[in-house]
Short mmCIF file of C-alpha atoms in Angstrom, two decimals:
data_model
loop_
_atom_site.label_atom_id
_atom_site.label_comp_id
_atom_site.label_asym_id
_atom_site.label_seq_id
_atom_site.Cartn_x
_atom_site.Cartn_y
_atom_site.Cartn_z
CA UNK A 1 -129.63 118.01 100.09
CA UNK A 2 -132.38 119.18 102.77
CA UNK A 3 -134.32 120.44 99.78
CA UNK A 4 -133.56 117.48 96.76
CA UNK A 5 -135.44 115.28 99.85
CA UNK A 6 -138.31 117.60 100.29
CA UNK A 7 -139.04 117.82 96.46
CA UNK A 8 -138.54 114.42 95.59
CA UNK A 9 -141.10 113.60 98.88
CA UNK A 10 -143.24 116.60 97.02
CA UNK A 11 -142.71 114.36 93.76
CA UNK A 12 -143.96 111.16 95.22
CA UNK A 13 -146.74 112.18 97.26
CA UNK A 14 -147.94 114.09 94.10
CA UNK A 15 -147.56 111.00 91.73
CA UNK A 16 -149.52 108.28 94.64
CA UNK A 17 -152.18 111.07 95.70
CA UNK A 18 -153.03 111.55 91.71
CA UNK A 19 -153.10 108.35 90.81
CA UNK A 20 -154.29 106.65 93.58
CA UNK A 21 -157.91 107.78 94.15
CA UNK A 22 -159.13 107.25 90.10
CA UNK A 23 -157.07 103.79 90.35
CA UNK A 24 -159.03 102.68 93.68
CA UNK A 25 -162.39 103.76 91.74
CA UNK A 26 -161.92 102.05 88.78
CA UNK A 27 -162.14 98.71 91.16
CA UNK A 28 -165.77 99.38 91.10
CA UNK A 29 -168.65 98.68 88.57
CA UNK A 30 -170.10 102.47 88.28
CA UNK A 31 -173.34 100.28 86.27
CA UNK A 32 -175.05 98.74 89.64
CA UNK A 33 -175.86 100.52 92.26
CA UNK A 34 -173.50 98.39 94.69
CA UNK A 35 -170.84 99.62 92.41
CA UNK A 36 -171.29 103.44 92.85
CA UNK A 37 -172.16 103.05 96.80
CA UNK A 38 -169.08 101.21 97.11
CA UNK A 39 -167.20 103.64 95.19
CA UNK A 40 -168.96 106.65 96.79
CA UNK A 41 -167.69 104.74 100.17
CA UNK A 42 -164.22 104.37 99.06
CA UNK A 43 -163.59 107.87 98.36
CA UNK A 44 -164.48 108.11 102.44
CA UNK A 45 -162.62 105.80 103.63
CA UNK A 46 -159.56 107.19 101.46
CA UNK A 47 -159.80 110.72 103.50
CA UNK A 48 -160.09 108.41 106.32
CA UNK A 49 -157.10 106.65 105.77
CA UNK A 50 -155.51 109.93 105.45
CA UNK A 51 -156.36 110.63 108.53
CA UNK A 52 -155.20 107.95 110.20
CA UNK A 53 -151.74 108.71 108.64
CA UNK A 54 -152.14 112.26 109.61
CA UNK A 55 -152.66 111.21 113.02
CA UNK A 56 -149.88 108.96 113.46
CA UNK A 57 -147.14 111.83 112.18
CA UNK A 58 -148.70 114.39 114.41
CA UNK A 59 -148.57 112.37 117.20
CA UNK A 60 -146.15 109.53 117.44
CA UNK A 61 -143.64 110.91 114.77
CA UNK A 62 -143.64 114.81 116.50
CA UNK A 63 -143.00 113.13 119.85
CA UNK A 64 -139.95 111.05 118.43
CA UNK A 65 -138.75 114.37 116.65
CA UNK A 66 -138.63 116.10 119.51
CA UNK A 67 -137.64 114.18 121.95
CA UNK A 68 -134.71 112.01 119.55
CA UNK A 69 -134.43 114.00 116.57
CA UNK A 70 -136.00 115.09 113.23
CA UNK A 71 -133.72 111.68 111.64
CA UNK A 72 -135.73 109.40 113.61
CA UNK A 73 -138.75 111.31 112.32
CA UNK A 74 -137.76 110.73 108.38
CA UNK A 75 -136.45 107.34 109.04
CA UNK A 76 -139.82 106.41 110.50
CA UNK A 77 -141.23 107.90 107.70
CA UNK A 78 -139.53 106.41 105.16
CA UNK A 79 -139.27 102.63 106.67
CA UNK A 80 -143.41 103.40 106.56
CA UNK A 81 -143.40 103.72 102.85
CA UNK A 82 -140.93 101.07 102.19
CA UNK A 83 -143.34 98.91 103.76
CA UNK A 84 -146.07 99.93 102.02
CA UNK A 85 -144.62 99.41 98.79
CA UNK A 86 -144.58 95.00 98.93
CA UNK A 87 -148.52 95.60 100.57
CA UNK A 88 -149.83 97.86 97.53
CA UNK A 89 -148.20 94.73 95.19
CA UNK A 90 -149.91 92.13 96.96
CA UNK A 91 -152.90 93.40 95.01
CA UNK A 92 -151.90 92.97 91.47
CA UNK A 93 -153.45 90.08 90.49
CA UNK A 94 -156.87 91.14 91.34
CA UNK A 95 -156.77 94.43 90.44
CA UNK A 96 -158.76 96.59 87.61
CA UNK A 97 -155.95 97.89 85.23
CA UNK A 98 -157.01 100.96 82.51
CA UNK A 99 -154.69 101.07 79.85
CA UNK A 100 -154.07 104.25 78.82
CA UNK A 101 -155.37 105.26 75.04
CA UNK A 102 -153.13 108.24 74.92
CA UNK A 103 -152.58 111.66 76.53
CA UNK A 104 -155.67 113.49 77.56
CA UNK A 105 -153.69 116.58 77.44
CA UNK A 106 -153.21 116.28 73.44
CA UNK A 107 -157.05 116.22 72.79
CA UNK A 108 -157.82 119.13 74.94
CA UNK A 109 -155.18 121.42 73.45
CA UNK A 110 -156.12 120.12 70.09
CA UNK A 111 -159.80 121.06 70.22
CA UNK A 112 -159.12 124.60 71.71
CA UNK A 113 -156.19 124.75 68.64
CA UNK A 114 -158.87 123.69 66.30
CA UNK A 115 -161.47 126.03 67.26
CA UNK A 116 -159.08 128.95 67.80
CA UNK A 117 -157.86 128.54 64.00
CA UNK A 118 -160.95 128.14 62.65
CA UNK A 119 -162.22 130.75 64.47
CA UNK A 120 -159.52 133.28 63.01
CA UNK A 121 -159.78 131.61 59.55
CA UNK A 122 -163.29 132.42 59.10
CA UNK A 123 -163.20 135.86 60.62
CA UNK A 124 -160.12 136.68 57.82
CA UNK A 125 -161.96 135.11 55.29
CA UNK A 126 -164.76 134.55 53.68
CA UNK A 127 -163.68 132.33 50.58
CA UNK A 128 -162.40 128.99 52.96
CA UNK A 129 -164.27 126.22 52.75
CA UNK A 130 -165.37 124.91 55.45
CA UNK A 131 -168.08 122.33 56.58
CA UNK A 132 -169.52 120.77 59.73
CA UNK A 133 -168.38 117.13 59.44
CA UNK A 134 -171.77 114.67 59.66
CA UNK A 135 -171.87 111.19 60.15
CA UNK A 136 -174.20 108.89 62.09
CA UNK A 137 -172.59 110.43 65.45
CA UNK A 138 -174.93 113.20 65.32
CA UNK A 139 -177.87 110.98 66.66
CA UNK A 140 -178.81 110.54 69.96
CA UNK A 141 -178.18 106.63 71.01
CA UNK A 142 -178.66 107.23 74.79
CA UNK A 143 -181.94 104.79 75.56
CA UNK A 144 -183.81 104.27 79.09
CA UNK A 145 -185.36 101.48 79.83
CA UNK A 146 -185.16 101.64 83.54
CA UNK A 147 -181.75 100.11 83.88
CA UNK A 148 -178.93 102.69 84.43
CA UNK A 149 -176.37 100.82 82.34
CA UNK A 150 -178.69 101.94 79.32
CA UNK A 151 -179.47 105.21 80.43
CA UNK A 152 -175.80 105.27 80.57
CA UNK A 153 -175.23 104.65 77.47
CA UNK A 154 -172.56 106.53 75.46
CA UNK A 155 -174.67 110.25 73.76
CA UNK A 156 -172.48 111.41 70.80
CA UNK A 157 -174.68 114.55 70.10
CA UNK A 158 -173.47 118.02 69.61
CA UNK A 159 -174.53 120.01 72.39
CA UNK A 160 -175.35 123.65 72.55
CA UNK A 161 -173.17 124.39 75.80
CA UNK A 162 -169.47 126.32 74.52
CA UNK A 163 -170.21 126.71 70.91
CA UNK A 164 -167.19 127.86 70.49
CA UNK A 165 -165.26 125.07 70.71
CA UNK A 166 -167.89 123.25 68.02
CA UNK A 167 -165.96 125.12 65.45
CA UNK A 168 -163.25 122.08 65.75
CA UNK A 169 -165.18 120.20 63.67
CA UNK A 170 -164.93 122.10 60.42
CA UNK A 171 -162.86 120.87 58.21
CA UNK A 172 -160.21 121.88 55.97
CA UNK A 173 -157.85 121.02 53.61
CA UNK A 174 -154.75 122.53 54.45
CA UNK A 175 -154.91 121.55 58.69
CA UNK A 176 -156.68 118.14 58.42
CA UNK A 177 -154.68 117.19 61.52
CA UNK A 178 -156.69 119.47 63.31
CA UNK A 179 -160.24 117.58 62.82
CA UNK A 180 -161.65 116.22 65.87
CA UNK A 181 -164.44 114.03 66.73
CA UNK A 182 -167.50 114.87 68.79
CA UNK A 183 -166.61 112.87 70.83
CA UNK A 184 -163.28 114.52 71.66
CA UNK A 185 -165.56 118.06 71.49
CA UNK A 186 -167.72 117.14 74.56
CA UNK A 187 -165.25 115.85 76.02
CA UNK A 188 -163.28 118.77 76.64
CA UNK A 189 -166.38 120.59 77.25
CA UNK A 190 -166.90 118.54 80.09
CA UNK A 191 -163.54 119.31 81.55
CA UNK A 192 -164.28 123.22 80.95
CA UNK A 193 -167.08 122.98 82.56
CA UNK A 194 -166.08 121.67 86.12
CA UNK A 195 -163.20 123.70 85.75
CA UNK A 196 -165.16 127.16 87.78
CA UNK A 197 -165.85 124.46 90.87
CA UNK A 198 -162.26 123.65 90.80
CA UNK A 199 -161.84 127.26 91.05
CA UNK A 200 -163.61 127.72 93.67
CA UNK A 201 -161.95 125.24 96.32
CA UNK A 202 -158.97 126.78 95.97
CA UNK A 203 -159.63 129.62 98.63
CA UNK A 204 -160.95 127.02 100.81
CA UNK A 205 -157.14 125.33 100.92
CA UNK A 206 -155.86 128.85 101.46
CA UNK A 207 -157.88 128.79 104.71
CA UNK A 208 -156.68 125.27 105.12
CA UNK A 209 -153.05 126.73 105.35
CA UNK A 210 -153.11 128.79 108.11
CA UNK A 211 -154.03 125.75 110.24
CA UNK A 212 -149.74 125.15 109.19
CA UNK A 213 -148.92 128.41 109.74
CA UNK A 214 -150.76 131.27 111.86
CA UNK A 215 -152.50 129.13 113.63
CA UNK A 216 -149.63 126.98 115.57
CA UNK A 217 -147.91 130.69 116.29
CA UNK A 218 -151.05 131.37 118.06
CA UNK A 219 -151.11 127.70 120.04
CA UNK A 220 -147.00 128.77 120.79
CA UNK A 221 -148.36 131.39 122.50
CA UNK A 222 -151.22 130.15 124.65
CA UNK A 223 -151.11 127.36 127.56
CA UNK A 224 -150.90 124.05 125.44
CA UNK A 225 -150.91 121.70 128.75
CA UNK A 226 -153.66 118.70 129.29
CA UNK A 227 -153.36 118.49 133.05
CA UNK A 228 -149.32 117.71 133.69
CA UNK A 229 -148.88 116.93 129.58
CA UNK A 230 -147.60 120.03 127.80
CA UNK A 231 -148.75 119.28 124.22
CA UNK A 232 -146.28 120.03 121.31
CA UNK A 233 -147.56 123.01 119.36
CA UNK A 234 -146.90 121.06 115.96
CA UNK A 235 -149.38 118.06 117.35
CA UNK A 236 -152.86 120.70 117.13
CA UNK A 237 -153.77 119.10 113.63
CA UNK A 238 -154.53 116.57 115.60
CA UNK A 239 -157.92 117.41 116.77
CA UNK A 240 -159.26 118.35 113.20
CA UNK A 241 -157.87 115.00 111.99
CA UNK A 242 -159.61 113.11 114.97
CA UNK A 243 -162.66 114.51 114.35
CA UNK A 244 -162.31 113.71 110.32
CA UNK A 245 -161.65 110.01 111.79
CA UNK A 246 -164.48 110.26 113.97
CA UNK A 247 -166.57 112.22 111.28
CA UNK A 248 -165.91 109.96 108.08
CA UNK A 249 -168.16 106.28 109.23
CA UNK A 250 -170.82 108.42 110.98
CA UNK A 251 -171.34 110.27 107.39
CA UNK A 252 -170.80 107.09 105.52
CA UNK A 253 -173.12 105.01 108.08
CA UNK A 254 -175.46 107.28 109.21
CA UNK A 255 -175.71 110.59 107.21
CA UNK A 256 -175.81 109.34 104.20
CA UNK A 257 -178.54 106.48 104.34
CA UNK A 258 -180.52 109.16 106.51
CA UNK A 259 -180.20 111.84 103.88
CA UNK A 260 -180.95 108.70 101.08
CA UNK A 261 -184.41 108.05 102.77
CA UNK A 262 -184.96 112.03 103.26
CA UNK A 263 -184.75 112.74 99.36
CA UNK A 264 -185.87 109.32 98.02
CA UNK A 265 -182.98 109.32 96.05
CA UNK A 266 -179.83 107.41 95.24
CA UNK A 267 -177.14 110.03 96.27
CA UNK A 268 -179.12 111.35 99.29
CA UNK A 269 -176.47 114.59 99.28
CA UNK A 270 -174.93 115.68 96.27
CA UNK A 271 -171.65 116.04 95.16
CA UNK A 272 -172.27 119.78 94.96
CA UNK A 273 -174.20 120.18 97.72
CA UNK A 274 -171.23 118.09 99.48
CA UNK A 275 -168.78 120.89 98.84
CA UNK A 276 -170.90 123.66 99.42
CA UNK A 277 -171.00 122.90 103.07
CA UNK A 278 -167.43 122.55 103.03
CA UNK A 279 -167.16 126.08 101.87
CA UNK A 280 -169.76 127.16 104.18
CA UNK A 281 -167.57 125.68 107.03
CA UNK A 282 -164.71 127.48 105.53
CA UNK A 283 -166.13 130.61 105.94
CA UNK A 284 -167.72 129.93 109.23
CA UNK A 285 -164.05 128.48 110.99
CA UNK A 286 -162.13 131.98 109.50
CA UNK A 287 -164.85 134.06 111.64
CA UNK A 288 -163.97 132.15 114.83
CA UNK A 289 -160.12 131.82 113.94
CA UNK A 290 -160.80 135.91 113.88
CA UNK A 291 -162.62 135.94 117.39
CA UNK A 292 -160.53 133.69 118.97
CA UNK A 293 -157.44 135.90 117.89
CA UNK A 294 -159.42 139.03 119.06
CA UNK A 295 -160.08 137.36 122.74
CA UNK A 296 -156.09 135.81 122.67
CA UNK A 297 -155.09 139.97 121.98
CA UNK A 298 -156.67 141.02 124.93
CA UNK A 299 -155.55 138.12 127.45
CA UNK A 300 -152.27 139.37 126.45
CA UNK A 301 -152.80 143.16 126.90
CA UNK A 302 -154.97 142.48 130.24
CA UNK A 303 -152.18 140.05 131.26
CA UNK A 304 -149.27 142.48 130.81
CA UNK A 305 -147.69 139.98 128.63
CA UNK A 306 -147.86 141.24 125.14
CA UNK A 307 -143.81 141.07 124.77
CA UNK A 308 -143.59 138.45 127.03
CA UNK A 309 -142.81 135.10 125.88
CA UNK A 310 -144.43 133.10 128.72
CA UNK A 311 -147.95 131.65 128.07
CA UNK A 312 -150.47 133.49 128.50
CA UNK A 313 -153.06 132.32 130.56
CA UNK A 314 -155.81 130.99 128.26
CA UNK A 315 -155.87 127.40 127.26
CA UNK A 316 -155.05 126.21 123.72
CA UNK A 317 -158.59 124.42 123.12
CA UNK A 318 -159.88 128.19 121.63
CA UNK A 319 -157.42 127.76 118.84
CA UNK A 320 -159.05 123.99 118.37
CA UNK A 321 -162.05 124.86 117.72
CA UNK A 322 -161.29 126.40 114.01
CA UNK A 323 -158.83 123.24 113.57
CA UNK A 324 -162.56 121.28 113.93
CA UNK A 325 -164.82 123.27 111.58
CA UNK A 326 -161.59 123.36 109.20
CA UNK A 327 -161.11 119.55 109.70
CA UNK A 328 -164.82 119.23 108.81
CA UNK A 329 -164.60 121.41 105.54
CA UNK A 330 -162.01 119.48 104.47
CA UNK A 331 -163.48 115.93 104.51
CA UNK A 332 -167.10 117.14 103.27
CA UNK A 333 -165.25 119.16 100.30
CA UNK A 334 -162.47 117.07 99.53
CA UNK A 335 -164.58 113.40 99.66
CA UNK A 336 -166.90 115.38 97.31
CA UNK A 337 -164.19 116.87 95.37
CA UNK A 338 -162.70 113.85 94.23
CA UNK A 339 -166.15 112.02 93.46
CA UNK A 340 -167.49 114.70 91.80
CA UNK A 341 -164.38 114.97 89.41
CA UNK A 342 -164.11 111.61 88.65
CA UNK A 343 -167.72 111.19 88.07
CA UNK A 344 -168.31 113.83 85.59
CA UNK A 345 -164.75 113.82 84.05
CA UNK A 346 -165.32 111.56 80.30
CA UNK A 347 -163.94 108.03 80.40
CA UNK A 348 -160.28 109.40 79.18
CA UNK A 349 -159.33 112.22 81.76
CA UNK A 350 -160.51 110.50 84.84
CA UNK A 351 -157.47 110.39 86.40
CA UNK A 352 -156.36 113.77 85.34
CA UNK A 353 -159.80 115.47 86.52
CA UNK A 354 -159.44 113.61 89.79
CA UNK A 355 -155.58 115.14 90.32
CA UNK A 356 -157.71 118.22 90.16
CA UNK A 357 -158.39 118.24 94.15
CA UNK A 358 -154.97 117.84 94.85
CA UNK A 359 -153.87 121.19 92.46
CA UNK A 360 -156.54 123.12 94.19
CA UNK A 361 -154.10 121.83 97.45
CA UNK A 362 -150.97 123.22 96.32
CA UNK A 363 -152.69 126.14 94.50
CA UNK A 364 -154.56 127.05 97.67
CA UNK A 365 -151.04 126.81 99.78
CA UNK A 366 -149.27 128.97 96.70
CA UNK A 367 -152.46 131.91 97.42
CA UNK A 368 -151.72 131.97 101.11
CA UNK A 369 -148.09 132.55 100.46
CA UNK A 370 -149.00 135.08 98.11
CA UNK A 371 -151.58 136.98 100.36
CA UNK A 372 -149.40 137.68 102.88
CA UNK A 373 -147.22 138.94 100.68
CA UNK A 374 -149.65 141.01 99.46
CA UNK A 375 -151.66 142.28 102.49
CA UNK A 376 -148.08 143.41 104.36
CA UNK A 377 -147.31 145.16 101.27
CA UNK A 378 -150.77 146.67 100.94
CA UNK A 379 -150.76 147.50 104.62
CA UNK A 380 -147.06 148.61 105.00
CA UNK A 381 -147.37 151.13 102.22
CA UNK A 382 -150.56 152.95 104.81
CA UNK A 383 -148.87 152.21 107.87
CA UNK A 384 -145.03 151.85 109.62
CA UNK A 385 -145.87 148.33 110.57
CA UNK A 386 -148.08 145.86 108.64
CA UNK A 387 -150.06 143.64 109.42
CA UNK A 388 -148.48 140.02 109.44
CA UNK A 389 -144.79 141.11 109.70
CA UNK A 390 -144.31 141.79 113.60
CA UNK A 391 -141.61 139.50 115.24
CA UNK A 392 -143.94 138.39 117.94
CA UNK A 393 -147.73 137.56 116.66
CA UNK A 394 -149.07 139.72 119.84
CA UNK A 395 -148.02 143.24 118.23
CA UNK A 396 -149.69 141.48 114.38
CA UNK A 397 -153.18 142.47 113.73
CA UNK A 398 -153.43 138.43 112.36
CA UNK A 399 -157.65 138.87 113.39
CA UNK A 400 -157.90 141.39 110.62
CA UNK A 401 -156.28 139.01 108.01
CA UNK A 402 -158.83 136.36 109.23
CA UNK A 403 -161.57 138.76 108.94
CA UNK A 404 -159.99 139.56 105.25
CA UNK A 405 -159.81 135.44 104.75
CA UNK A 406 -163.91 135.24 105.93
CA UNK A 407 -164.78 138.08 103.29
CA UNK A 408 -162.87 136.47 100.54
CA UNK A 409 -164.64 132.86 101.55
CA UNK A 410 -167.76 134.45 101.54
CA UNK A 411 -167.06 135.91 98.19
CA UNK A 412 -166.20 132.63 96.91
CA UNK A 413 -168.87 130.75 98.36
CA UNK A 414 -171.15 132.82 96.48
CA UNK A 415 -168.89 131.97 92.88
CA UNK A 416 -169.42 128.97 93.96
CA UNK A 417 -173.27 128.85 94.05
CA UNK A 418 -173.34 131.25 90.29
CA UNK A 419 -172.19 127.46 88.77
CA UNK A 420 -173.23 124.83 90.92
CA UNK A 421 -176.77 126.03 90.70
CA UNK A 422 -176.41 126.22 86.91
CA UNK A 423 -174.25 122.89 86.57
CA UNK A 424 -176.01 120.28 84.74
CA UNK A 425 -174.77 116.76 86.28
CA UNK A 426 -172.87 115.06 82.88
CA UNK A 427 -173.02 111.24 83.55
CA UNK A 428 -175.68 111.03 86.76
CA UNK A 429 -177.70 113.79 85.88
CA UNK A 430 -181.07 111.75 85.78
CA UNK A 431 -179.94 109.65 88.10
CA UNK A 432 -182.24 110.97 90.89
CA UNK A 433 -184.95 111.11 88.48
CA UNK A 434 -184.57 107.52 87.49
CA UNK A 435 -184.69 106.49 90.85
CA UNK A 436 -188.07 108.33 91.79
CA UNK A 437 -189.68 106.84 88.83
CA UNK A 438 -188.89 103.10 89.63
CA UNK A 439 -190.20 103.81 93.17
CA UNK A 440 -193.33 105.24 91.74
CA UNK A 441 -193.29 101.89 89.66
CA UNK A 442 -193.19 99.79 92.30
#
């Protein structure tokens, strides 16, 4: 029963956290400026309000499970969403519905089927007839006249980017099911495209798991008291979720209309650039996670208390500090993540690209799991003991998986940089330049 509850709360928080975010877009008019601030601000405020969840279960709801039981915990929990339900339908009237058109999924799997058959038709033969389908589409429609609606303005030309997948619109006449529009073509080009910077955020949640894992067994073992408080080990998320509450106005209020002025431009600080310094942070908080483990090692051994289960005498607030830089990566990458997505995603997949920050989550959660695995069977194949499998975390070498985490950020940082320096922004990609160029106007 313990586990139909957990998957069915895995179930629901993955249906509201995909559909939520592209639905609370939507609400805004991407053709005016206002419209894309305001959206740009939403996506904010919706880590924000995250936050303040966070902060409420880490806090209020960990003191009431320890101190009256986990079933006061759920209830709260679920008497919270209940509530939450009658407040989200207050809304309906006023808000923005999209209806879908169909699945998103069929298109994509029917342009890569396309191409992959015509692909293998024409390299088995060379008597099929086969032709490019041509109709008006192939012209460019996309005007400027200064306004952004217009320079937003639907382009239906074939582009050179993944050729490949321009073999779906041949033609035949024994699979005419498989013909596909240009449309559809770019389309899922677009989605292959942002699919490497999905990649890459996924080892920046697998750094975001040991702040649920390694990183409270180190806080269990350290003094966790605030003068005569003792605070719950579980409760440490609090401090990067603070700081993401503290973090999220001054970057909406302050930041980003100093970075606007700085550039002259619309954005001020890119979507890309956004989640590059959330996987510089990344890489920066696994460094000091290793430090701090190396200076919490030799407390212990100077201490005498390396079997010991008494705290050791060195406070808790070491441990915070990668909970802060972690706390920071995550609201400058996943903010940007989310815009990004549902920026450059086509009209159709929106909601689907935007779900995309929320696999990297649970994909990033799934490669911790699996790296541990890996490194104690890696490790326990050259040695008696490996590294992460020790009963009590003093006799682990847990710094040298940290140091392992930093190289593999650093690694992916620089994937990272390989596309977003040669990503080519879809639907704002003159924005910048459309901005400069009514300022030089006026």
């Amino acid at each position: 029963m313990l586990f139909t509850g957990l998957y069915l709360v895995a179930l629901g928080v993955g249906g509201i956290k995909g559909s939520l975010p592209p639905h609370g877009a939507e609400q805004f008019d991407e053709k005016t400026l206002h419209g894309r601030k305001q959206r740009s601000t939403f996506f904010n405020y919706y880590v924000f309000s995250l936050s303040c969840g966070a902060l409420t279960a880490v806090t209020f709801v960990v003191w009431i499970e320890d101190n009256k039981g986990w079933q006061w915990g759920f209830g709260i929990s679920t008497a919270t969403i209940l509530i939450s339900i009658p407040i989200f339908l207050l809304g309906s009237a006023t808000y923005r519905i999209k209806i879908p058109t169909g699945s998103p999924i069929t298109t994509i799997f029917k342009v890569l089927a396309a191409s992959i058959y015509h692909w293998w038709i024409s390299s088995n033969s060379s008597n099929v007839v086969s032709n490019f389908s041509t109709s008006s589409s192939y012209t460019t429609r996309a005007r400027e006249d200064g306004e952004y609606s217009e320079r937003k303005a639907e382009i239906e030309t074939l582009t050179e980017d993944l050729k490949f997948l321009n073999r779906a619109l041949m033609t035949t006449a024994r699979q005419p099911w498989l013909k596909s529009t240009i449309k559809q073509v770019e389309e899922v080009k677009c989605v292959l495209k942002i699919l490497p910077i999905f990649l890459s955020t996924i080892m920046l949640n697998c750094c975001l798991a040991q702040l649920s894992t390694f990183s409270i067994q180190q806080a269990a073992t350290m003094n966790t008291k605030v003068g005569s408080f003792k605070i719950p080990p579980a409760s440490l998320p609090v401090f990067p979720v603070l700081f993401i509450i503290i973090l999220a106005p001054v970057y909406n209020h302050v930041i980003i209309p100093f970075s606007q002025k700085a550039t002259n431009t619309e954005t001020g600080i890119t979507h890309l650039q956004r989640i590059g310094i959330g996987l510089v942070l990344s890489v920066v908080a696994m460094a000091v996670a290793a430090l701090v483990e190396m200076k919490r090692k030799r407390v212990a051994i100077q201490s005498g208390l390396m079997d010991s289960t008494e705290p050791l005498p060195i406070t808790f607030f070491w441990v915070a500090m990668q909970y802060v830089l972690l706390g920071s990566a995550d609201l400058f990458s996943l903010a940007g993540m989310m815009d990004f997505f549902f920026t450059e995603a086509p009209d159709t997949i929106k909601s689907l690209a935007t779900a995309l920050s929320w696999a990297s989550l649970a994909m990033g959660y799934y490669l911790s799991s699996v790296l541990v695995a890996l490194v104690n069977r890696i490790t326990g194949s050259f040695r008696h003991t490996p590294w992460l499998y020790a009963r009590n975390i003093n006799h682990d070498h847990l710094e040298r998986f940290y140091w392992l985490m930093c190289i593999l950020s650093g690694l992916n940082l620089l994937h990272y940089l390989f596309w977003a320096q040669r990503y080519r922004y879809r639907s704002s990609g003159n924005e910048n330049q459309i901005v400069n160029n009514r300022q030089m106007q006026k």
